XYZ file of C-alpha atoms in Angstrom:
393
model
C -7.293 72.084 3.571
C -4.104 70.386 2.467
C -2.627 68.245 5.261
C 0.301 66.811 3.274
C 3.827 67.960 4.070
C 5.300 70.252 1.428
C 7.738 68.636 -0.970
C 11.361 69.472 -0.298
C 13.036 71.947 -2.586
C 15.297 70.534 -5.308
C 18.715 69.776 -3.910
C 17.604 70.023 -0.281
C 18.545 67.079 2.024
C 15.796 64.562 2.768
C 14.457 64.411 6.307
C 14.480 60.978 8.005
C 12.411 59.737 10.926
C 13.807 57.046 13.255
C 11.584 55.400 15.856
C 13.065 55.018 19.307
C 10.662 52.207 20.292
C 12.299 48.846 21.142
C 12.409 46.322 18.308
C 10.346 43.097 18.728
C 12.138 40.498 16.623
C 9.234 38.018 17.014
C 6.557 40.430 15.864
C 6.875 39.394 12.212
C 6.250 35.737 13.166
C 3.444 36.291 15.638
C 0.480 34.069 14.663
C -2.988 33.609 16.000
C -3.695 30.375 17.917
C -5.557 29.029 14.881
C -2.619 29.766 12.571
C -0.149 28.290 15.043
C -2.223 25.101 15.286
C -2.038 24.597 11.517
C 1.544 25.674 10.779
C 3.047 23.740 13.700
C 1.028 20.545 13.130
C 2.820 17.334 12.180
C 2.362 15.601 8.849
C 0.238 12.846 10.393
C -2.050 15.390 12.064
C -2.516 17.248 8.798
C -3.368 13.967 7.068
C -5.903 13.129 9.776
C -7.583 16.532 9.421
C -7.797 16.058 5.664
C -9.087 12.492 6.000
C -11.699 13.561 8.540
C -13.233 15.846 5.934
C -13.841 12.800 3.709
C -16.904 11.526 5.576
C -17.401 8.470 3.376
C -13.815 7.356 3.964
C -14.206 7.770 7.735
C -17.436 5.754 7.759
C -15.756 3.058 5.644
C -12.801 2.965 8.020
C -15.075 2.532 11.040
C -17.000 -0.212 9.222
C -13.808 -2.104 8.343
C -12.428 -1.687 11.861
C -15.635 -3.192 13.258
C -15.391 -6.134 10.838
C -11.771 -6.860 11.689
C -12.563 -6.651 15.383
C -15.477 -9.022 14.811
C -13.250 -11.728 13.308
C -11.379 -11.874 16.614
C -14.555 -12.957 18.452
C -16.580 -14.587 15.674
C -17.307 -17.630 17.861
C -18.992 -15.318 20.362
C -20.896 -13.305 17.723
C -22.284 -16.267 15.749
C -25.634 -17.637 17.018
C -24.619 -21.239 16.201
C -21.472 -23.275 15.951
C -19.923 -23.412 12.488
C -20.818 -27.096 12.010
C -24.166 -27.252 13.829
C -26.814 -28.957 11.697
C -30.565 -28.520 12.102
C -31.840 -31.422 10.007
C -35.490 -30.491 10.600
C -34.916 -27.089 8.989
C -33.075 -27.770 5.729
C -33.267 -24.842 3.282
C -35.241 -22.790 5.790
C -35.705 -19.165 4.585
C -34.634 -16.197 6.734
C -36.839 -15.481 9.724
C -38.247 -12.035 10.388
C -37.619 -10.388 13.751
C -40.718 -8.953 15.437
C -41.190 -6.649 18.418
C -44.975 -6.720 18.969
C -47.312 -9.696 19.329
C -51.079 -9.118 19.283
C -50.500 -5.410 19.866
C -48.278 -5.916 22.924
C -44.562 -5.228 23.088
C -42.731 -8.493 23.642
C -39.221 -7.564 22.537
C -37.198 -9.060 19.698
C -38.633 -12.470 18.846
C -39.353 -14.807 15.936
C -42.260 -17.102 15.314
C -41.788 -20.851 15.277
C -42.119 -22.713 11.995
C -43.702 -25.849 10.642
C -42.311 -27.552 7.547
C -44.450 -29.027 4.743
C -43.125 -30.807 1.658
C -44.461 -30.003 -1.800
C -44.684 -33.438 -3.456
C -44.765 -31.927 -6.979
C -41.530 -29.932 -6.723
C -40.066 -31.585 -3.584
C -39.595 -28.099 -2.186
C -39.786 -27.548 1.545
C -42.265 -24.881 2.590
C -42.148 -23.326 6.041
C -45.242 -21.796 7.653
C -44.996 -19.486 10.652
C -46.928 -20.543 13.745
C -48.351 -17.316 15.132
C -48.988 -18.902 18.504
C -45.324 -19.931 18.973
C -43.447 -16.838 20.170
C -39.701 -17.484 20.532
C -37.915 -14.611 22.245
C -34.331 -13.922 21.188
C -31.788 -14.169 24.005
C -28.668 -12.050 24.386
C -25.371 -12.842 26.138
C -26.567 -16.366 26.640
C -25.395 -19.969 26.629
C -25.697 -21.831 23.347
C -23.667 -24.184 21.143
C -20.272 -25.102 22.520
C -17.155 -24.080 20.603
C -13.398 -23.804 20.904
C -12.375 -20.136 20.872
C -9.631 -19.898 18.221
C -9.366 -23.671 18.551
C -7.885 -23.337 22.046
C -10.426 -22.431 24.748
C -13.725 -24.182 25.355
C -16.745 -21.876 25.523
C -20.496 -21.689 25.028
C -21.308 -18.005 25.456
C -22.879 -16.176 22.501
C -23.932 -12.614 21.846
C -27.319 -13.741 20.553
C -29.074 -17.116 20.862
C -32.384 -18.633 19.840
C -35.048 -19.327 22.440
C -34.728 -22.534 24.414
C -35.769 -25.365 22.057
C -36.336 -22.685 19.382
C -34.713 -21.618 16.133
C -33.074 -18.418 14.965
C -32.161 -18.371 11.273
C -31.859 -14.690 10.399
C -30.197 -15.517 7.063
C -31.763 -18.935 6.485
C -30.119 -22.338 6.355
C -28.312 -24.344 3.677
C -28.717 -27.885 2.320
C -27.423 -29.382 5.577
C -29.510 -27.182 7.864
C -26.547 -25.028 8.896
C -27.201 -21.393 9.822
C -26.021 -19.163 6.948
C -25.480 -16.094 9.164
C -23.162 -18.008 11.509
C -21.186 -19.337 8.572
C -20.862 -15.836 7.086
C -19.469 -14.589 10.403
C -16.993 -17.472 10.593
C -16.078 -17.065 6.912
C -15.112 -13.435 7.472
C -12.050 -14.593 9.431
C -10.541 -16.269 6.360
C -11.767 -13.881 3.645
C -10.613 -10.744 5.460
C -7.275 -12.013 6.739
C -6.225 -13.508 3.408
C -6.224 -9.970 1.994
C -3.935 -8.660 4.748
C -1.519 -11.592 4.539
C -1.504 -11.452 0.753
C -0.859 -7.710 0.613
C 2.020 -8.116 3.075
C 3.656 -10.637 0.767
C 2.907 -8.477 -2.271
C 4.346 -5.361 -0.609
C 7.537 -7.179 0.279
C 8.094 -8.196 -3.350
C 6.927 -4.909 -4.830
C 9.030 -2.663 -2.591
C 12.203 -4.775 -2.818
C 12.115 -5.470 -6.560
C 10.699 -2.081 -7.551
C 13.073 -0.263 -5.203
C 16.165 -1.961 -6.585
C 15.005 -1.427 -10.181
C 14.288 2.256 -9.622
C 17.422 3.006 -7.613
C 20.015 1.116 -9.645
C 18.387 1.024 -13.082
C 20.466 -0.532 -15.820
C 20.113 -4.164 -16.889
C 18.319 -5.157 -13.687
C 15.628 -2.565 -14.312
C 15.280 -3.755 -17.916
C 14.812 -7.398 -16.875
C 12.298 -6.493 -14.154
C 10.204 -4.422 -16.556
C 10.046 -7.246 -19.096
C 8.981 -9.727 -16.392
C 6.263 -7.335 -15.227
C 4.986 -6.884 -18.772
C 4.803 -10.654 -19.291
C 2.906 -11.203 -16.022
C 0.482 -8.359 -16.699
C -0.251 -9.644 -20.203
C -1.522 -13.015 -18.917
C -5.273 -13.082 -18.115
C -5.850 -13.328 -14.382
C -8.409 -16.137 -14.233
C -6.439 -18.707 -16.331
C -3.285 -17.866 -14.388
C -5.129 -18.358 -11.084
C -6.464 -21.685 -12.302
C -3.030 -22.887 -13.403
C -1.315 -21.934 -10.161
C -4.139 -23.309 -8.010
C -4.023 -26.624 -9.901
C -0.355 -27.013 -8.959
C -1.174 -27.360 -5.261
C -1.440 -31.038 -4.260
C -4.879 -32.227 -3.258
C -3.336 -33.979 -0.241
C -2.392 -30.663 1.380
C -4.092 -29.727 4.626
C -6.541 -26.786 4.671
C -3.944 -24.603 6.405
C -1.380 -25.260 3.668
C -4.036 -24.548 1.040
C -4.767 -21.248 2.788
C -1.128 -20.165 2.693
C -0.794 -21.462 -0.859
C -3.661 -19.266 -2.040
C -2.109 -16.333 -0.164
C 1.241 -16.827 -1.904
C -0.485 -17.097 -5.299
C -2.363 -13.842 -4.783
C 0.818 -12.123 -3.588
C 2.812 -13.342 -6.598
C 0.242 -11.893 -8.995
C -0.308 -8.530 -7.315
C 3.214 -7.194 -6.809
C 3.743 -5.954 -10.377
C 1.654 -2.790 -10.127
C 3.234 -1.776 -6.834
C 6.743 -2.477 -8.147
C 6.204 -0.085 -11.051
C 4.826 2.599 -8.738
C 7.844 2.266 -6.419
C 10.223 2.312 -9.382
C 8.750 5.511 -10.813
C 8.945 7.246 -7.434
C 12.547 6.215 -6.810
C 13.627 7.325 -10.283
C 12.631 10.861 -9.278
C 13.756 10.794 -5.642
C 17.216 9.303 -6.245
C 18.344 12.605 -7.806
C 17.661 14.559 -4.598
C 20.538 16.132 -2.665
C 19.944 14.138 0.499
C 20.400 10.890 -1.466
C 23.757 12.159 -2.772
C 24.747 13.127 0.778
C 23.902 9.628 2.027
C 25.956 8.090 -0.796
C 28.953 10.283 0.009
C 28.735 9.223 3.648
C 29.036 5.584 2.542
C 25.447 4.430 3.133
C 24.499 1.158 1.463
C 21.760 0.932 -1.134
C 19.444 -0.968 1.205
C 19.751 1.766 3.850
C 19.212 4.592 1.360
C 16.111 2.911 -0.092
C 14.618 1.808 3.220
C 15.593 4.776 5.426
C 15.496 7.751 3.053
C 13.501 6.984 -0.090
C 10.619 4.705 0.953
C 9.405 6.964 3.818
C 9.139 9.798 1.300
C 6.075 8.225 -0.274
C 4.842 5.926 2.487
C 1.441 7.639 2.408
C 1.141 6.643 -1.248
C 1.941 3.042 -0.339
C -0.749 3.016 2.370
C -3.342 4.256 -0.104
C -2.207 1.629 -2.620
C -2.579 -1.122 -0.012
C -6.192 -0.207 0.768
C -7.008 -0.441 -2.930
C -5.091 -3.709 -3.472
C -6.657 -5.632 -0.566
C -10.082 -5.842 -2.318
C -8.377 -7.520 -5.266
C -6.979 -10.159 -2.923
C -10.409 -10.804 -1.407
C -12.018 -11.076 -4.836
C -9.251 -13.430 -5.968
C -9.825 -15.800 -3.057
C -13.592 -15.622 -3.552
C -13.279 -16.392 -7.267
C -10.901 -19.328 -6.748
C -13.015 -20.831 -3.975
C -16.196 -20.329 -5.994
C -14.631 -22.197 -8.919
C -13.648 -25.022 -6.575
C -9.906 -24.456 -6.980
C -9.249 -22.385 -3.875
C -9.889 -23.177 -0.235
C -11.674 -26.387 0.648
C -13.765 -27.598 3.571
C -13.547 -27.671 6.536
C -12.146 -24.137 6.091
C -15.015 -21.705 5.560
C -14.798 -18.480 3.571
C -17.251 -16.315 1.687
C -16.140 -17.888 -1.583
C -16.813 -21.387 -0.265
C -20.264 -20.317 0.949
C -21.086 -19.025 -2.532
C -20.400 -22.470 -4.010
C -23.755 -23.483 -2.534
C -25.427 -21.138 -5.042
C -23.747 -22.316 -8.249
C -26.911 -24.032 -9.503
C -29.629 -22.002 -11.205
C -32.333 -24.096 -9.571
C -30.856 -23.445 -6.133
C -30.818 -19.697 -6.780
C -34.435 -19.830 -7.980
C -35.726 -21.760 -4.955
C -33.297 -20.633 -2.235
C -32.045 -17.101 -3.098
C -30.817 -16.430 0.454
C -27.812 -18.635 -0.304
C -26.480 -15.618 -2.252
C -26.297 -13.547 0.952
C -22.519 -14.191 1.379
C -22.125 -11.998 -1.697
C -23.407 -8.986 0.292
C -20.438 -8.686 2.708
C -18.044 -9.126 -0.229
C -19.620 -6.143 -2.005
C -19.683 -4.002 1.150
C -16.051 -4.746 2.011
C -14.864 -4.008 -1.544
C -16.715 -0.678 -1.566
C -15.458 0.234 1.916
C -11.821 -0.422 0.989
C -12.152 1.637 -2.199
C -13.770 4.568 -0.384
C -11.107 4.414 2.334
C -8.389 4.282 -0.329
C -9.799 7.391 -2.012
C -9.786 9.242 1.299
C -6.226 8.191 2.137
C -5.040 9.158 -1.330
C -6.469 12.665 -0.892
C -5.122 12.932 2.652
C -1.646 11.827 1.540
C -1.081 15.353 0.171
C -2.761 17.616 2.769
C -1.403 20.813 1.193
C -3.589 20.512 -1.906
């Protein structure tokens, strides 16, 4: 049976149907709650959702946040004071933590040790005494310290047993606990990257922004300077600049000197990235509108252009900070960077410059482990931020 309406005859007027129902102007824009949540979300929320999908970047961010929180309370976290010497336990290897003794649960503890000297190689050998159980204490009183050099204290998160030892990462040639020194060294090695990248960003954004916005002869001169700096090998340039610093400078001045050196060498890549972005963005209509309203160049660059690719700058910073940390570690390892009494991971690695030391006391290379983990964490976090910077892809 044919249910279709018959076609009108040729020349006959067409019939029209008009609905009398009220018109809902919002019906075409009605969205489900899920759609509304996405389409009405801010840029930062969209970036967070995209970053959260990058599990490795999230784990790396949590790891780095824990490290940077730890440097605030490193005196409390370290089992020993930075300069505490245990002369009876020079070059003592790492101690193993046990939970059971003779089949019974005792809790975290280490066995005491007895040192013997090998007269042929003059190597110290340490033998565990199975009858000397030394329970590890938590939230206890231990070595005294000055918290951030200001407040006297003696509370520690973990301590050895009374009249016992706790060398979870071994000791060095002066009997100092390597783990405590790694924790203290994190304060310098991690902060030098943040201070250095701040200095580098200031130079890169200002110089690259002016070169990209104005162009002309200034841009030409900046590009030639960048090419000259990038053509010089990094290590010889580090050595030359580090040798300029007077040996009479205090450790604090040396610290800031190394920071300035690292910032001076790292701004070139960022400056070129900022320049290339501004060359494209300066042709936008809103830039022309700001110029017609009489806005200065500094306001246009800082208020209108830089925020347009701030997410790219954040991702660049997380990738540049590892270079700063490696630069400080390399300079200190070569003996041209920071010097005692300042302690950093690079300074700790100077203890392992001898092949014989590495062969007999390999635990002195343990400061290399946090360097590797931090570099990997920053790179993974940078990858996640770079993907999250464009959440619409």
